[in-house]
mmCIF file of N, CA and C in Angstrom:
data_model
loop_
_atom_site.group_PDB
_atom_site.id
_atom_site.type_symbol
_atom_site.label_atom_id
_atom_site.label_comp_id
_atom_site.label_asym_id
_atom_site.label_seq_id
_atom_site.Cartn_x
_atom_site.Cartn_y
_atom_site.Cartn_z
ATOM 1 N N MET A 17 14.081 35.513 19.392
ATOM 2 C CA MET A 17 15.493 35.858 19.963
ATOM 3 C C MET A 17 15.402 35.574 21.687
ATOM 4 N N THR A 18 16.621 35.277 21.991
ATOM 5 C CA THR A 18 16.709 34.715 23.074
ATOM 6 C C THR A 18 17.812 35.872 23.973
ATOM 7 N N GLY A 19 17.379 36.644 25.007
ATOM 8 C CA GLY A 19 18.089 37.647 25.170
ATOM 9 C C GLY A 19 18.167 39.161 24.172
ATOM 10 N N LYS A 20 19.174 40.038 24.720
ATOM 11 C CA LYS A 20 19.227 41.169 23.615
ATOM 12 C C LYS A 20 20.247 40.924 22.963
ATOM 13 N N GLY A 21 19.849 40.651 21.389
ATOM 14 C CA GLY A 21 20.396 40.330 20.071
ATOM 15 C C GLY A 21 20.728 38.871 20.250
ATOM 16 N N ARG A 22 20.603 37.930 20.935
ATOM 17 C CA ARG A 22 21.069 36.663 20.782
ATOM 18 C C ARG A 22 19.614 35.860 20.160
ATOM 19 N N ARG A 23 19.977 34.978 19.171
ATOM 20 C CA ARG A 23 18.848 34.184 18.362
ATOM 21 C C ARG A 23 19.319 32.570 18.860
ATOM 22 N N ASP A 24 18.278 31.968 19.056
ATOM 23 C CA ASP A 24 18.596 30.755 19.155
ATOM 24 C C ASP A 24 17.781 29.884 17.661
ATOM 25 N N PHE A 25 19.114 29.046 16.916
ATOM 26 C CA PHE A 25 18.756 28.323 15.730
ATOM 27 C C PHE A 25 18.426 26.966 16.191
ATOM 28 N N GLN A 26 18.743 26.311 17.222
ATOM 29 C CA GLN A 26 18.182 24.905 17.831
ATOM 30 C C GLN A 26 16.992 24.525 17.189
ATOM 31 N N GLY A 27 16.009 24.710 16.973
ATOM 32 C CA GLY A 27 15.001 24.074 16.686
ATOM 33 C C GLY A 27 14.708 24.553 14.752
ATOM 34 N N LYS A 28 15.743 24.799 14.391
ATOM 35 C CA LYS A 28 15.352 25.089 12.704
ATOM 36 C C LYS A 28 15.689 23.436 12.112
ATOM 37 N N GLU A 29 15.176 23.215 11.400
ATOM 38 C CA GLU A 29 15.695 21.901 10.354
ATOM 39 C C GLU A 29 16.908 22.225 9.260
ATOM 40 N N ARG A 30 16.891 23.679 8.912
ATOM 41 C CA ARG A 30 17.887 23.684 8.144
ATOM 42 C C ARG A 30 18.719 24.939 8.365
ATOM 43 N N ILE A 31 19.931 25.063 7.803
ATOM 44 C CA ILE A 31 20.856 25.884 8.157
ATOM 45 C C ILE A 31 20.817 26.926 6.768
ATOM 46 N N ASP A 32 20.881 28.252 7.437
ATOM 47 C CA ASP A 32 20.796 29.266 6.212
ATOM 48 C C ASP A 32 22.248 29.768 6.381
ATOM 49 N N LEU A 33 23.200 29.168 5.308
ATOM 50 C CA LEU A 33 24.318 29.286 5.093
ATOM 51 C C LEU A 33 24.324 30.845 4.787
ATOM 52 N N ARG A 34 23.704 31.869 4.304
ATOM 53 C CA ARG A 34 23.900 33.215 3.961
ATOM 54 C C ARG A 34 23.541 34.100 5.474
ATOM 55 N N ASP A 35 23.222 33.575 6.403
ATOM 56 C CA ASP A 35 22.912 34.096 7.946
ATOM 57 C C ASP A 35 24.433 34.268 8.645
ATOM 58 N N ARG A 36 25.070 34.967 8.554
ATOM 59 C CA ARG A 36 26.396 34.537 9.615
ATOM 60 C C ARG A 36 26.253 34.027 10.891
ATOM 61 N N HIS A 37 25.440 34.800 11.662
ATOM 62 C CA HIS A 37 25.265 34.834 12.787
ATOM 63 C C HIS A 37 24.763 33.104 13.318
ATOM 64 N N GLU A 38 23.673 32.498 12.112
ATOM 65 C CA GLU A 38 23.697 31.320 12.044
ATOM 66 C C GLU A 38 24.407 30.101 11.854
ATOM 67 N N VAL A 39 25.503 30.475 10.755
ATOM 68 C CA VAL A 39 26.679 29.801 10.654
ATOM 69 C C VAL A 39 27.860 29.644 11.778
ATOM 70 N N GLU A 40 27.974 30.726 12.502
ATOM 71 C CA GLU A 40 28.588 31.001 13.783
ATOM 72 C C GLU A 40 28.046 30.133 14.930
ATOM 73 N N TYR A 41 27.129 29.965 14.872
ATOM 74 C CA TYR A 41 26.205 29.217 16.235
ATOM 75 C C TYR A 41 26.349 27.690 15.913
ATOM 76 N N TRP A 42 26.278 27.453 14.839
ATOM 77 C CA TRP A 42 26.104 25.695 14.658
ATOM 78 C C TRP A 42 27.604 25.567 14.506
ATOM 79 N N ALA A 43 28.728 26.353 13.826
ATOM 80 C CA ALA A 43 29.728 25.842 13.969
ATOM 81 C C ALA A 43 30.721 25.787 15.362
ATOM 82 N N LYS A 44 30.378 27.151 16.243
ATOM 83 C CA LYS A 44 30.554 26.741 17.825
ATOM 84 C C LYS A 44 30.158 25.976 18.662
ATOM 85 N N ARG A 45 28.475 25.397 18.249
ATOM 86 C CA ARG A 45 28.131 24.397 18.778
ATOM 87 C C ARG A 45 28.845 23.210 18.629
ATOM 88 N N TRP A 46 29.348 22.886 17.446
ATOM 89 C CA TRP A 46 29.671 21.716 17.291
ATOM 90 C C TRP A 46 31.290 21.722 17.108
ATOM 91 N N HIS A 47 31.999 22.660 17.414
ATOM 92 C CA HIS A 47 33.397 22.610 17.632
ATOM 93 C C HIS A 47 34.055 22.589 16.545
ATOM 94 N N VAL A 48 33.670 23.142 15.074
ATOM 95 C CA VAL A 48 34.179 23.224 13.600
ATOM 96 C C VAL A 48 34.104 24.817 13.341
ATOM 97 N N SER A 49 35.127 24.612 12.715
ATOM 98 C CA SER A 49 35.372 26.086 11.910
ATOM 99 C C SER A 49 34.020 26.401 10.964
ATOM 100 N N ARG A 50 34.219 27.818 10.589
ATOM 101 C CA ARG A 50 32.922 28.127 9.531
ATOM 102 C C ARG A 50 32.935 27.305 8.318
ATOM 103 N N GLU A 51 34.504 27.127 7.837
ATOM 104 C CA GLU A 51 34.593 26.581 6.610
ATOM 105 C C GLU A 51 34.415 25.105 6.376
ATOM 106 N N GLN A 52 34.603 24.576 7.797
ATOM 107 C CA GLN A 52 34.499 22.878 7.638
ATOM 108 C C GLN A 52 32.524 23.104 7.846
ATOM 109 N N LEU A 53 31.595 23.822 8.402
ATOM 110 C CA LEU A 53 30.475 23.748 8.341
ATOM 111 C C LEU A 53 29.846 24.056 7.270
ATOM 112 N N THR A 54 30.310 25.094 6.429
ATOM 113 C CA THR A 54 30.084 25.192 5.081
ATOM 114 C C THR A 54 30.269 24.250 4.053
ATOM 115 N N ALA A 55 31.258 23.781 4.122
ATOM 116 C CA ALA A 55 31.997 22.543 3.112
ATOM 117 C C ALA A 55 31.079 21.466 3.491
ATOM 118 N N ALA A 56 30.846 21.061 4.568
ATOM 119 C CA ALA A 56 29.690 20.019 4.918
ATOM 120 C C ALA A 56 28.365 19.966 4.475
ATOM 121 N N ALA A 57 27.945 21.411 4.500
ATOM 122 C CA ALA A 57 26.554 21.647 4.011
ATOM 123 C C ALA A 57 26.759 21.646 2.813
ATOM 124 N N HIS A 58 27.219 21.993 1.772
ATOM 125 C CA HIS A 58 27.515 22.123 0.749
ATOM 126 C C HIS A 58 27.478 20.520 -0.159
ATOM 127 N N LYS A 59 28.071 19.795 0.942
ATOM 128 C CA LYS A 59 28.620 18.131 0.533
ATOM 129 C C LYS A 59 27.027 17.668 0.365
ATOM 130 N N SER A 60 26.468 17.824 1.658
ATOM 131 C CA SER A 60 25.350 17.057 2.229
ATOM 132 C C SER A 60 23.767 17.728 2.359
ATOM 133 N N GLY A 61 23.912 18.804 1.889
ATOM 134 C CA GLY A 61 22.463 19.716 1.681
ATOM 135 C C GLY A 61 22.788 20.564 3.315
ATOM 136 N N THR A 62 21.681 21.509 3.145
ATOM 137 C CA THR A 62 21.458 22.237 4.420
ATOM 138 C C THR A 62 20.645 21.580 5.572
ATOM 139 N N ASN A 63 20.429 20.216 5.661
ATOM 140 C CA ASN A 63 19.151 20.087 6.870
ATOM 141 C C ASN A 63 20.318 19.582 7.862
ATOM 142 N N VAL A 64 19.991 20.275 9.201
ATOM 143 C CA VAL A 64 20.787 20.346 10.294
ATOM 144 C C VAL A 64 21.307 18.776 10.460
ATOM 145 N N ARG A 65 20.461 17.747 10.568
ATOM 146 C CA ARG A 65 21.076 16.446 10.674
ATOM 147 C C ARG A 65 21.950 15.856 9.892
ATOM 148 N N ASP A 66 21.411 16.130 8.593
ATOM 149 C CA ASP A 66 22.383 15.832 7.656
ATOM 150 C C ASP A 66 23.729 16.337 7.563
ATOM 151 N N VAL A 67 23.875 17.825 7.993
ATOM 152 C CA VAL A 67 25.387 18.502 8.002
ATOM 153 C C VAL A 67 25.836 17.849 9.478
ATOM 154 N N ALA A 68 25.259 17.458 10.701
ATOM 155 C CA ALA A 68 25.357 16.909 11.484
ATOM 156 C C ALA A 68 26.356 15.613 11.281
ATOM 157 N N ALA A 69 25.517 14.652 10.535
ATOM 158 C CA ALA A 69 26.019 13.378 10.428
ATOM 159 C C ALA A 69 27.508 13.613 9.441
ATOM 160 N N GLU A 70 27.352 14.378 8.292
ATOM 161 C CA GLU A 70 28.411 14.713 7.413
ATOM 162 C C GLU A 70 29.901 15.283 8.682
ATOM 163 N N LEU A 71 29.216 15.718 9.475
ATOM 164 C CA LEU A 71 30.257 16.476 10.726
ATOM 165 C C LEU A 71 31.262 15.157 11.263
ATOM 166 N N GLY A 72 29.889 14.512 11.529
ATOM 167 C CA GLY A 72 30.488 13.224 12.361
ATOM 168 C C GLY A 72 29.786 13.508 14.126
ATOM 169 N N LYS A 73 28.580 14.594 14.250
ATOM 170 C CA LYS A 73 28.416 15.501 15.291
ATOM 171 C C LYS A 73 27.153 14.527 15.369
ATOM 172 N N ASP A 74 26.607 14.900 17.057
ATOM 173 C CA ASP A 74 25.513 14.213 17.394
ATOM 174 C C ASP A 74 24.873 15.964 17.368
ATOM 175 N N LEU A 75 23.613 15.693 17.266
ATOM 176 C CA LEU A 75 22.509 16.867 17.341
ATOM 177 C C LEU A 75 22.683 17.549 18.842
ATOM 178 N N ARG A 76 22.751 16.481 19.450
ATOM 179 C CA ARG A 76 22.882 17.025 21.127
ATOM 180 C C ARG A 76 23.903 17.679 21.559
ATOM 181 N N SER A 77 24.919 17.369 20.647
ATOM 182 C CA SER A 77 26.424 17.765 21.143
ATOM 183 C C SER A 77 26.702 19.255 20.953
#
């Protein structure tokens, strides 16, 4: 954890769609809705690189 109650999911290779905080983290980072993120993960799999590519996002953004 980074700070009180905050988590850093940046180093993970997969997105856990069952973890509300993780989904919110990635959605906010890539400026997409939770629904868009979930749909992309269902289409491409939960690998962070694959989801980013599906959304047309750069991992660094």
